[in-house]
Coordinates of C-alpha atoms in Angstrom, one line a residue:
Chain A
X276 CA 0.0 0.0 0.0
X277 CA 3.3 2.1 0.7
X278 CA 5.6 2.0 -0.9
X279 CA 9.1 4.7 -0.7
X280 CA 11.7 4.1 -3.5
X281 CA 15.5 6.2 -2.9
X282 CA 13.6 8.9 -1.1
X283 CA 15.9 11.6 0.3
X284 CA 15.1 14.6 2.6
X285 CA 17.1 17.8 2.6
X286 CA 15.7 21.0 4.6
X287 CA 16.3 24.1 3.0
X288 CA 18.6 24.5 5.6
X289 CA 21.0 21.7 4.6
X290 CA 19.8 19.2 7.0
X291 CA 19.7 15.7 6.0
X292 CA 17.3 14.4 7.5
X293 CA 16.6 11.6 5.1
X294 CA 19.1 9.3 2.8
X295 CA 18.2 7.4 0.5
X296 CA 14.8 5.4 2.2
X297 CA 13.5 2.6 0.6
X298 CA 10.4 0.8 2.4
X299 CA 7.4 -1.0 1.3
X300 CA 4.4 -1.1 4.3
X301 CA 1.6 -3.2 3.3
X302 CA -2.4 -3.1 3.9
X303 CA -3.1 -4.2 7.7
X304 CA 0.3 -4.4 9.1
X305 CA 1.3 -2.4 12.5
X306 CA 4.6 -0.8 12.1
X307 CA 6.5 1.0 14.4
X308 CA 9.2 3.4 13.5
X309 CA 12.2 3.8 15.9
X310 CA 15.4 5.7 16.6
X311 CA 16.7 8.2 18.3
X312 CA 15.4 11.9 18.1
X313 CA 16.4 13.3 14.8
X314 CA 17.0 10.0 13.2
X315 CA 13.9 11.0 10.7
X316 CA 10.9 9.5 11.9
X317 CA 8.8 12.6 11.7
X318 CA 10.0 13.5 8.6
X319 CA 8.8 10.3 7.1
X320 CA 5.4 11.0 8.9
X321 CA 5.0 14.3 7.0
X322 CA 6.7 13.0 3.8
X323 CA 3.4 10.5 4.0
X324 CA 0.9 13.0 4.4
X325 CA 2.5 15.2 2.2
X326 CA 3.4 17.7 4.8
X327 CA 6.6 17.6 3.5
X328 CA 7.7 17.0 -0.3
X329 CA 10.8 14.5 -0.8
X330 CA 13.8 16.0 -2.5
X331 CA 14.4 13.0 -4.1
X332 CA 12.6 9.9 -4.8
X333 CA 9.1 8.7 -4.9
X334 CA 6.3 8.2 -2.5
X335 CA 3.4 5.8 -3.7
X336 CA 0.2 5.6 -1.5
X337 CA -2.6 3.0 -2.6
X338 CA -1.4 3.6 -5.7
X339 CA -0.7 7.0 -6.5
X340 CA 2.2 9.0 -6.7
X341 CA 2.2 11.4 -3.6
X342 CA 4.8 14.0 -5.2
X343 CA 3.7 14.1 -8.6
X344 CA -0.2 14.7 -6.9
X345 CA -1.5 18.1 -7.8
X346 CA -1.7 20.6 -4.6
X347 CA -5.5 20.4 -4.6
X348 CA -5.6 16.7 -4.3
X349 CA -3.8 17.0 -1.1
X350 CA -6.6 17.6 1.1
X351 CA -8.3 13.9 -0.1
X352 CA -5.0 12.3 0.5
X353 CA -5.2 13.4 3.8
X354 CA -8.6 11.8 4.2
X355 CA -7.8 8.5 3.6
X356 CA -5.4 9.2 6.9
X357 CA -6.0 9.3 10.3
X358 CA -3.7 11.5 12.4
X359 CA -2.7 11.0 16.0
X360 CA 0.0 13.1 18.0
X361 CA 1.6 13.1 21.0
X362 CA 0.0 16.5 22.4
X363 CA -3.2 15.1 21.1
X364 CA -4.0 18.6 18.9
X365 CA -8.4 18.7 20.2
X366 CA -9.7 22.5 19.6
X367 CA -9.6 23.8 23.7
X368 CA -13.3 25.7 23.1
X369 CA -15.1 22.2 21.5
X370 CA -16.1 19.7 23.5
X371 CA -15.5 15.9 22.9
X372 CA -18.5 15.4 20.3
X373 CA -17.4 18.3 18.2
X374 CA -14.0 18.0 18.0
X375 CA -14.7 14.2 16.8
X376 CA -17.4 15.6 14.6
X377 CA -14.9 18.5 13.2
X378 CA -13.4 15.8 11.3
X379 CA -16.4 14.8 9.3
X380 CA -17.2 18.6 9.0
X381 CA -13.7 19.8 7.6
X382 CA -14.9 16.9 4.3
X383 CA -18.3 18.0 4.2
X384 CA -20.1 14.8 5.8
X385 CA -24.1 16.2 6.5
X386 CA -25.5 16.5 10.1
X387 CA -27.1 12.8 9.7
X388 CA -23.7 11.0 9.0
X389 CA -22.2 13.3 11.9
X390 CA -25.1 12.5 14.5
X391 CA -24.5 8.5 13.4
X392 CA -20.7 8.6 13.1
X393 CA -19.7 10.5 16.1
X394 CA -21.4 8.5 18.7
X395 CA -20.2 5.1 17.3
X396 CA -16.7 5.9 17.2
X397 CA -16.9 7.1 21.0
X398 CA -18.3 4.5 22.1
X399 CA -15.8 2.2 20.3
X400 CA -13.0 4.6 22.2
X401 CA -15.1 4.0 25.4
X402 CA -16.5 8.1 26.2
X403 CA -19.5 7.6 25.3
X404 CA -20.2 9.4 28.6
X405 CA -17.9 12.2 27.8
X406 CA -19.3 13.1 24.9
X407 CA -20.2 16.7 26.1
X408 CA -17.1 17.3 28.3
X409 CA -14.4 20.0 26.9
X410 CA -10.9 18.3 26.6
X411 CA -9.4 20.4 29.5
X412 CA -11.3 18.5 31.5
X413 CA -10.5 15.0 30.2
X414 CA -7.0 12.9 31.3
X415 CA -4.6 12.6 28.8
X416 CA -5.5 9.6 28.3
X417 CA -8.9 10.2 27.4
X418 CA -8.2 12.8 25.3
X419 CA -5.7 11.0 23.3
X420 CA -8.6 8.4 22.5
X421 CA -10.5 11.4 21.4
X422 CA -8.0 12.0 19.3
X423 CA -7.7 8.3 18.5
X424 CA -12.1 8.6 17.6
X425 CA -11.2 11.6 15.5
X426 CA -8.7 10.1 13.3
X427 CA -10.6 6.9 12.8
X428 CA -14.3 8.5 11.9
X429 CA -13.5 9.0 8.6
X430 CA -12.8 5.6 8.0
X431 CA -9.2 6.1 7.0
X432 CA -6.7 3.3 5.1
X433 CA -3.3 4.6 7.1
X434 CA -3.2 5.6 10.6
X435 CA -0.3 7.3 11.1
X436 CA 0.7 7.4 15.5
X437 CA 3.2 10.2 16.2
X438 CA 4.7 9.3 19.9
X439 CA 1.2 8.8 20.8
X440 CA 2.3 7.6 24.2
X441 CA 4.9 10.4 24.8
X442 CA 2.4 11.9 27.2
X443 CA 0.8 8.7 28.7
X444 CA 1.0 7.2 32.4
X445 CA 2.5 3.0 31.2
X446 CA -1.3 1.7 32.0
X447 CA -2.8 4.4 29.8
X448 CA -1.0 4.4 27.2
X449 CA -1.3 0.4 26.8
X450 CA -5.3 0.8 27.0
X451 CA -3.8 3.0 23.8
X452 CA -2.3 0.5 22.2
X453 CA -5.3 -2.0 22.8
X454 CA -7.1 0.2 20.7
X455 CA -4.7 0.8 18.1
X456 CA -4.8 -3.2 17.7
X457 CA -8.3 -3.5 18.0
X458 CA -8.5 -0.6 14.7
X459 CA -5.5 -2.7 13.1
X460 CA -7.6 -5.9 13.4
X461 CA -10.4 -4.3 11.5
X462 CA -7.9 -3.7 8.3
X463 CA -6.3 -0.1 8.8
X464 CA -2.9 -0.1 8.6
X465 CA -1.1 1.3 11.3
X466 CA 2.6 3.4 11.7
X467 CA 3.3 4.3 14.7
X468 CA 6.8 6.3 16.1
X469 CA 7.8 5.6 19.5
X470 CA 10.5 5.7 22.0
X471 CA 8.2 3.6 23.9
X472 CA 10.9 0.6 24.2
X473 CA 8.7 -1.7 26.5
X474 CA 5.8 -1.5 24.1
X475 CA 7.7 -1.7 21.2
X476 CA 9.2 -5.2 22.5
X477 CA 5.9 -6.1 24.2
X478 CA 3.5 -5.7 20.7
X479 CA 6.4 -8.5 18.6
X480 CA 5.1 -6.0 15.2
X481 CA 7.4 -5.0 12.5
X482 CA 9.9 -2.7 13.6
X483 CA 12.2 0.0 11.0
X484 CA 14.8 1.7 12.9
X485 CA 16.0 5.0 11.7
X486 CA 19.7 6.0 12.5
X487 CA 21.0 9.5 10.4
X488 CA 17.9 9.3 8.1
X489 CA 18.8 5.8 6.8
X490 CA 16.6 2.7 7.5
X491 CA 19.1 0.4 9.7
X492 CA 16.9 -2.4 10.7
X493 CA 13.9 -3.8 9.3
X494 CA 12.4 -6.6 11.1
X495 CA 9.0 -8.7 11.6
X496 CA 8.3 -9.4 15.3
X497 CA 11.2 -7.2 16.2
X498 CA 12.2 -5.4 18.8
X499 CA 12.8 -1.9 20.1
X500 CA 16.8 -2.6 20.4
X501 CA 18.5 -5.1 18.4
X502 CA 19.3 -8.1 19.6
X503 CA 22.3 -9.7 18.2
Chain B
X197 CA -23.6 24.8 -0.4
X198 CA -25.5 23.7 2.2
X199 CA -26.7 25.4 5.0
X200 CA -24.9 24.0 7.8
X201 CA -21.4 25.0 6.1
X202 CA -22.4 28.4 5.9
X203 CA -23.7 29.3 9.2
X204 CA -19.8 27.4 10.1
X205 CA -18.3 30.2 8.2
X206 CA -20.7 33.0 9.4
X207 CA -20.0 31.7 12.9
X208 CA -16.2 32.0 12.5
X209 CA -16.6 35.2 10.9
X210 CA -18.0 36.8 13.5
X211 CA -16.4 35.4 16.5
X212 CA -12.8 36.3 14.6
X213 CA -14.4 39.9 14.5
X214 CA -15.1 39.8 18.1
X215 CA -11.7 38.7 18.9
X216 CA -9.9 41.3 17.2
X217 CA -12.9 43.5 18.2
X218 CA -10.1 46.8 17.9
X219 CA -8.8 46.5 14.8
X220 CA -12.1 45.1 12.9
X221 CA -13.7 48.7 14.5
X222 CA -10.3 50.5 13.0
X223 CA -11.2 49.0 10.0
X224 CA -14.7 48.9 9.7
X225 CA -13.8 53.0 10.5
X226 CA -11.3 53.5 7.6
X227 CA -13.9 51.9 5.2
X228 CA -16.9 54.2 6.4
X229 CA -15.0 57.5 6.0
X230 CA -13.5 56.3 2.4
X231 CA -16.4 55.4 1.3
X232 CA -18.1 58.5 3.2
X233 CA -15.8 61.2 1.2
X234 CA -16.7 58.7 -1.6
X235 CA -20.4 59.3 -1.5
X236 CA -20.4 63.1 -0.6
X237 CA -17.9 63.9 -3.6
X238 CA -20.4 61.4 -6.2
X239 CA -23.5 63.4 -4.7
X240 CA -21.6 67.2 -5.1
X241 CA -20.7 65.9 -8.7
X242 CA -24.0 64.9 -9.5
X243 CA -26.1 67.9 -8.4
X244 CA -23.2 70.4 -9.7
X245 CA -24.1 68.3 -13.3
X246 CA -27.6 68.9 -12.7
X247 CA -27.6 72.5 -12.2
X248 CA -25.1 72.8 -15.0
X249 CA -27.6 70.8 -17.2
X250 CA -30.7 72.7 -16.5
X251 CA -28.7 76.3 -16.2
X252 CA -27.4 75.1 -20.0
X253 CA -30.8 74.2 -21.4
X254 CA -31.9 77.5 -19.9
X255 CA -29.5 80.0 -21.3
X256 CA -30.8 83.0 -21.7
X257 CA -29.2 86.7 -21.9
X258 CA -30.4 89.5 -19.1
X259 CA -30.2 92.8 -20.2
X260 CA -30.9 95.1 -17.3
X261 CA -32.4 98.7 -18.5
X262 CA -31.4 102.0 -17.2
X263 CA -33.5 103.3 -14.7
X264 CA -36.4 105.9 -16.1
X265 CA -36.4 104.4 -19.6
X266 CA -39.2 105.6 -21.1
X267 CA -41.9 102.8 -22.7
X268 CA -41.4 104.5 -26.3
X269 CA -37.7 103.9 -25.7
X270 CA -38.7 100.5 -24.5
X271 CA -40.6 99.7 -27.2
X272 CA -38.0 100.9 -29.9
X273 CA -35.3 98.5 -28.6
X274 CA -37.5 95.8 -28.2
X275 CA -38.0 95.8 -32.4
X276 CA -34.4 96.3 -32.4
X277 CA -33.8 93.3 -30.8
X278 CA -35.7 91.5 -32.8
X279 CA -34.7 92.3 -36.5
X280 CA -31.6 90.9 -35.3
X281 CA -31.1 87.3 -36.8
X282 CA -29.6 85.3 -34.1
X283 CA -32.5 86.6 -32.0
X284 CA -35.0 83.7 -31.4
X285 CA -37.3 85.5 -28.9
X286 CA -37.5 88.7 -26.4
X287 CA -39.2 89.6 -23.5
X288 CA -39.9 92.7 -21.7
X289 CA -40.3 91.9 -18.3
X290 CA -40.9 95.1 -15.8
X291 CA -39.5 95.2 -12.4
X292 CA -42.8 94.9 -10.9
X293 CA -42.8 91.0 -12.9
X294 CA -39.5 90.3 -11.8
X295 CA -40.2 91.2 -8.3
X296 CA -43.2 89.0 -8.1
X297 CA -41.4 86.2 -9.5
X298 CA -38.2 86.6 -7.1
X299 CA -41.2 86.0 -4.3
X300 CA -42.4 82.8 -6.0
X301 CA -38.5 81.8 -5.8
X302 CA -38.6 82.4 -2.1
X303 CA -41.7 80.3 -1.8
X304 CA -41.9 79.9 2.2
X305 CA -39.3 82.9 3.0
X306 CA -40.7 85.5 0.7
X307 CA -41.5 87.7 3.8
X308 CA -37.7 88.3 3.4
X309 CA -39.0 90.3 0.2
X310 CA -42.3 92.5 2.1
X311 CA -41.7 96.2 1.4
X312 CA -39.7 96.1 -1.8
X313 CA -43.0 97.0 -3.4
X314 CA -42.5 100.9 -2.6
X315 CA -38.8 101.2 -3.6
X316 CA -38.5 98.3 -6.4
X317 CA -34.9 98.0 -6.2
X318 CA -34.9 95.7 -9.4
X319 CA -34.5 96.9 -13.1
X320 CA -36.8 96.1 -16.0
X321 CA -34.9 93.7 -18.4
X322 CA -35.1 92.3 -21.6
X323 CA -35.1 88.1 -21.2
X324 CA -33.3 87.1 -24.6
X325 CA -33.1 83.7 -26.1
X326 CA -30.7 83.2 -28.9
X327 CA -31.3 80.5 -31.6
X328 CA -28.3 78.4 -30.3
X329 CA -25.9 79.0 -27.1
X330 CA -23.0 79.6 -29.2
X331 CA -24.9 82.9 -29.9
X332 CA -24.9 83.9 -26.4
X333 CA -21.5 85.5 -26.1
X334 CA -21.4 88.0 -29.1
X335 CA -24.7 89.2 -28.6
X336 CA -23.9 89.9 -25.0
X337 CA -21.3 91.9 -25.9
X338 CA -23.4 93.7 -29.1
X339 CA -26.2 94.1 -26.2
X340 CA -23.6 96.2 -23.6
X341 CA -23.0 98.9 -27.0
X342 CA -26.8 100.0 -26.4
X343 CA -27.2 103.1 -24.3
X344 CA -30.3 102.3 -22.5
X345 CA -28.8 98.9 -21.3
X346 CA -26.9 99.3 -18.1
X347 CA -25.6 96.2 -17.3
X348 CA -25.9 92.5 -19.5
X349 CA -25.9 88.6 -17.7
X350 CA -26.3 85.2 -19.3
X351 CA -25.6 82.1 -17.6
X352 CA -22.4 80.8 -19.8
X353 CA -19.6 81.4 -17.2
X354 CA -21.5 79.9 -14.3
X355 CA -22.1 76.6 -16.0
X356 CA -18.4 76.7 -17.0
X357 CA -17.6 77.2 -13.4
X358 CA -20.2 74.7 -12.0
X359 CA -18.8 71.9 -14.7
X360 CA -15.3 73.2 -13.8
X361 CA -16.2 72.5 -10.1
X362 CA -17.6 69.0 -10.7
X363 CA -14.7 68.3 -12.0
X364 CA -12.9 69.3 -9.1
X365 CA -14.8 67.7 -6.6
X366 CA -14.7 64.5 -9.0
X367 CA -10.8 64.5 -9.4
X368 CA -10.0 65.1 -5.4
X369 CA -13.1 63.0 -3.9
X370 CA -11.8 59.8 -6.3
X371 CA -7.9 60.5 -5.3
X372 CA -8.9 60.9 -1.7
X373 CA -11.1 57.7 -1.7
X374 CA -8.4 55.7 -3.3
X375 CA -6.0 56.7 -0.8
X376 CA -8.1 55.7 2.1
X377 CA -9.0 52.7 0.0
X378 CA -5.9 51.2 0.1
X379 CA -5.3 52.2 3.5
X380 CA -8.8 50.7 4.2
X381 CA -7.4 47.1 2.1
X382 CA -4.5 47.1 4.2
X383 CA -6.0 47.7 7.5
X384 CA -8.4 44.8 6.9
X385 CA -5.2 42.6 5.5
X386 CA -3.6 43.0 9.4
X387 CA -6.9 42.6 10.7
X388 CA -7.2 39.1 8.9
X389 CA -3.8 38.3 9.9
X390 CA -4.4 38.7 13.2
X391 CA -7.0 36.8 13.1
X392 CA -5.0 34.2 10.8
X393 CA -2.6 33.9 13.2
X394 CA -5.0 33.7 16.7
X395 CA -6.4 30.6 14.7
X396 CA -3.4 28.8 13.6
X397 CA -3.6 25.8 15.6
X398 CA -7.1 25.1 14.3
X399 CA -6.0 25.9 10.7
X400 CA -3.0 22.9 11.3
X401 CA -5.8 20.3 12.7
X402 CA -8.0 21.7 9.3
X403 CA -5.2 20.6 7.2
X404 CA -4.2 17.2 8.3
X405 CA -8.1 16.4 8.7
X406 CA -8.3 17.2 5.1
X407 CA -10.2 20.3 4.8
X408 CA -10.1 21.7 1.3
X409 CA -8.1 25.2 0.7
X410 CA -11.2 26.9 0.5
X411 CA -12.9 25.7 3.4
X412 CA -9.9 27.0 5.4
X413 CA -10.2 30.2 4.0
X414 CA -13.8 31.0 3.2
X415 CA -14.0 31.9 7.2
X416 CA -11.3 34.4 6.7
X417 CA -12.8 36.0 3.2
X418 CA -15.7 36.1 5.0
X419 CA -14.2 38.3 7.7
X420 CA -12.7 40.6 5.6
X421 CA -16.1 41.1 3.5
X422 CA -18.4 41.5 6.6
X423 CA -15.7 43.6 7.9
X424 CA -15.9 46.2 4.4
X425 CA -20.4 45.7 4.2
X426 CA -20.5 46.9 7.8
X427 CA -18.2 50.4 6.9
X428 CA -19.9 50.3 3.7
X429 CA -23.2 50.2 5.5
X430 CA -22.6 52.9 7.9
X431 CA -21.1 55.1 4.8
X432 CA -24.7 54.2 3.0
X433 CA -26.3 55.0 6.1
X434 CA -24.3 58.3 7.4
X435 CA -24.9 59.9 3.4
X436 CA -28.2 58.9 2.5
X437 CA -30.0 60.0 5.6
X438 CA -27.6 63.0 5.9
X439 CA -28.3 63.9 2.1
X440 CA -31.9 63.6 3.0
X441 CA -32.5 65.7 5.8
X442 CA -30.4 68.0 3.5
X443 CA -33.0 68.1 1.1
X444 CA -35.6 68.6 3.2
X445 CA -33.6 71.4 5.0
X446 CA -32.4 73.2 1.5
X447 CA -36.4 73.1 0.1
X448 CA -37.4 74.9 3.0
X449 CA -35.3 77.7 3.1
X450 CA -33.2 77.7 -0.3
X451 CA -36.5 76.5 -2.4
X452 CA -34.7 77.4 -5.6
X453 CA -31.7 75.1 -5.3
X454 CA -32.6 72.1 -7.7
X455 CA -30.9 69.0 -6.1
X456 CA -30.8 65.2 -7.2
X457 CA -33.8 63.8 -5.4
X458 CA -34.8 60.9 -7.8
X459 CA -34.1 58.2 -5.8
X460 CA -33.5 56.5 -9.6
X461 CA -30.1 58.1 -9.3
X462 CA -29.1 57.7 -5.5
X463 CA -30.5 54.4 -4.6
X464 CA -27.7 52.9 -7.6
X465 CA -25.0 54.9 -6.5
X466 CA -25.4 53.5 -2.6
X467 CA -25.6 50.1 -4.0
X468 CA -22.1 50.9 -5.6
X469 CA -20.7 51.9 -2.3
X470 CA -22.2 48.9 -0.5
X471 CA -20.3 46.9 -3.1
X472 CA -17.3 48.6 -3.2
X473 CA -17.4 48.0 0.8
X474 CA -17.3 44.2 -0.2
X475 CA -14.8 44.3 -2.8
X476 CA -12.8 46.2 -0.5
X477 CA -13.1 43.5 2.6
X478 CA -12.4 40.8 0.1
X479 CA -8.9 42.3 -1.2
X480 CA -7.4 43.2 2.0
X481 CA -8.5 39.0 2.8
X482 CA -7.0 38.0 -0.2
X483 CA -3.7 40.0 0.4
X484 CA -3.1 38.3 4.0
X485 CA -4.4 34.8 3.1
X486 CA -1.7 34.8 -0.2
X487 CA 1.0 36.1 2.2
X488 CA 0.2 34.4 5.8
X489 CA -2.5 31.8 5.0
X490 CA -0.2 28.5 3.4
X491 CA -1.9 25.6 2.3

């Protein structure tokens, strides 16, 4: 479904932040992208949602080439991908309901689909309850899975996890990852950076370590170190 | 587009207005007094074209008689007048005529007049229409050579000097507006920016949820439009009324003043300044959005 031939990232400032990347993710899997800061992972994020463009290479997503895409095709690109970040990125003045149902707003979805969509993706995130609550007043934890519920609602192909435990307490950020694998088992494919070594190790999912913007491991069932 | 989207954008309009509540009054401000010297320069030029139209059509030569002419006299000059060929018609109009007719002028006020009747301070006079206006000038001039003619008017230099005026007002009401135009564009481009920039974190989650360029920016054109309407609005508002009270105020006591009332001409020309209000909002969004707003 991904696939990234000889791409290469330079930053108008010189930085290299990518050399030479070539990685093919297919449809379902759960991979996690490690390294140490600066090693590239969130450039290849935004490289995938075409935050960023490659200076070199190519960039194919179900199908299409992402750098050749026109600028207005951009915005339904995105759609087919479901963001989540480690400071979670909900709207302060919405409360749970809207900032799930901004999502299906932003793409033009009608009040019915909201009123149906909404609530079935909190209750699959388990804040049903919440629904009503502004995020300020939610744990972390709770508002990354509204988070989670926003990037799912549009029923994307790619979810794409940016440290989404960075901010987590370890027992909520692995009712996290039980609903990360409960969305992968239902088809979405999943990438996921983390420095989150035990999870990483714990989860036995492909694992592509970054070291100076080059892909240095690449293993099924791997782990977050390797183990010689 | 469907209703829901719209009252979205409205919504986001106007709370961005509220929270920049300063500089969207600055703005709304420099657009009203643009649009304000705008609308009182377009009035002026119209009614100075009106009196210079009707004064033109109505060009005719005065030719003010000596005092104590006798009617034989009167009468003699009268054929005089017209034998001559560019002469289309004369009147002999005493002073005790033109007297009564400067009361009619007066309407209301002509107790201003009461007790002219005993000293009749005006002359008698010959009212002269040439064939064409062209005539006008020489025949002034040929009029002045008659010794029982004191003094000789026509109209011609006060419609060159209305029309000259019109232009005028025309040439510094347009250079002023343009001025405080731009200054109005670019006040609302700073207010959008503001606003731009209060809003960026909601503009990031837009993009990476998808939202189309234009559904990120409508909120922000929107802004800038309601923004120039409402200074627009108040300039429509501030002029008509303004001009109307005028007119009721000038009929009253300057009942010979002909001014523009045909609400044929005005209603147009404050439907031009309430568009020119929105062009105005919509350039000063365009300018920020192309510099601040990337998508």
């Amino acid at each position: 479904m991904i696939q990234l031939q000889n791409v290469t990232k330079i930053y108008a400032n010189d930085v290299r932040a990518l050399s030479d990347v070539t990685l093919r993710i297919r449809k379902g899997e759960f991979v996690f992208l490690v390294g140490p800061s600066g090693a590239g992972k969130s450039t290849l994020t935004k490289l995938l949602y075409r935050e960023e463009l490659p200076s070199r290479g190519h960039i194919i997503f179900n199908g299409k080439s992402i750098v050749r895409m026109r600028p207005r095709e951009v915005p339904y690109l995105r759609r087919k991908i479901g963001m989540i970040f480690q400071d979670f990125r909900l709207l302060p003045q919405k409360t749970v309901f809207e900032n799930v149902a901004f999502a299906l707003e932003v793409v033009g979805a009608s009040n019915r689909e909201i009123r149906k969509a909404v609530p079935a993706v909190l209750g699959m995130v388990g804040l049903t309850e919440k629904s009503s609550v502004f995020p300020d007043h939610l744990s972390g934890g709770e508002q990354q899975r509204v988070s989670v519920a926003r990037a799912i609602v549009n029923n994307p192909l790619l979810i794409i996890a940016d440290e989404p435990t960075g901010n987590l307490d370890p027992e909520t950020a692995w009712e996290l990852m039980k609903l990360l694998l409960d969305i992968n088992r239902r088809g979405t494919t999943i990438i996921m950076a983390s420095h989150a070594w035990d999870i990483v190790d714990a989860m036995k999912r492909r694992v592509v370590e970054l070291s100076g913007g080059k892909v240095v491991r690449d293993e099924e069932e791997g782990s977050y170190r390797y183990e010689a | 587009m469907r209703l829901k989207t719209i009252t979205y954008y409205l919504r986001e309009a106007v709370q961005s207005i509220i929270r920049n509540s300063w500089l969207s009054v600055t703005s709304v401000g420099v657009v009203a007094v643009s649009l304000l010297i705008l609308g009182c320069s377009l009035l002026l030029v119209l009614n100075a074209n009106n009196i210079a139209a009707n004064l033109e059509s109505s060009v005719e030569i005065s030719a003010f008689l000596n005092e104590g002419a006798s009617v034989n006299d009167v009468n003699n000059l009268k054929l005089k007048l017209e034998s001559l060929s560019e002469v289309a018609e004369v009147k002999y109009v005493p002073k005790e005529q033109a007297l009564e007719e400067m009361k009619d002028n007066f309407g209301d006020k002509k107790d201003i007049l009461a007790g002219l009747e005993e000293k009749n301070p005006l002359p008698d006079t010959f009212r002269i229409r040439t064939y064409n206006v062209e005539q006008v000038a020489s025949l002034a001039q040929h009029l002045e050579t008659y010794s029982l003619v004191e003094q000789v008017r026509y109209g011609q230099g006060v419609v060159e000097k209305l029309l000259t005026l019109s232009r005028w007002v025309r040439t510094a009401g347009l250079l002023t507006m343009i001025l405080l135009g731009i200054a109005a564009v670019f006040l609302i481009a700073t207010t959008i920016r503001l606003s731009v920039f209060s809003r960026r974190k909601e503009i990031g989650i837009m993009k990476f949820l998808g939202a189309t360029n234009w559904f990120v920016r409508l909120p922000f054109l929107l802004e800038g439009m309601v923004l120039g309407f409402s200074g627009s609005a108040l300039a429509v508002l501030v002029v008509y009324f303004g001009y109307l009270s005028l007119i009721g105020n000038i009929q009253i006591s300057l009942p010979f003043m002909q001014l523009v009332t045909d609400r044929k001409l005005i209603i147009p020309l404050m439907e031009g300044i309430l568009a020119l209000g929105l062009a105005i909002g919509a350039a000063g969004s365009m300018i920020s959005m192309r510099r601040f707003l990337k998508v």
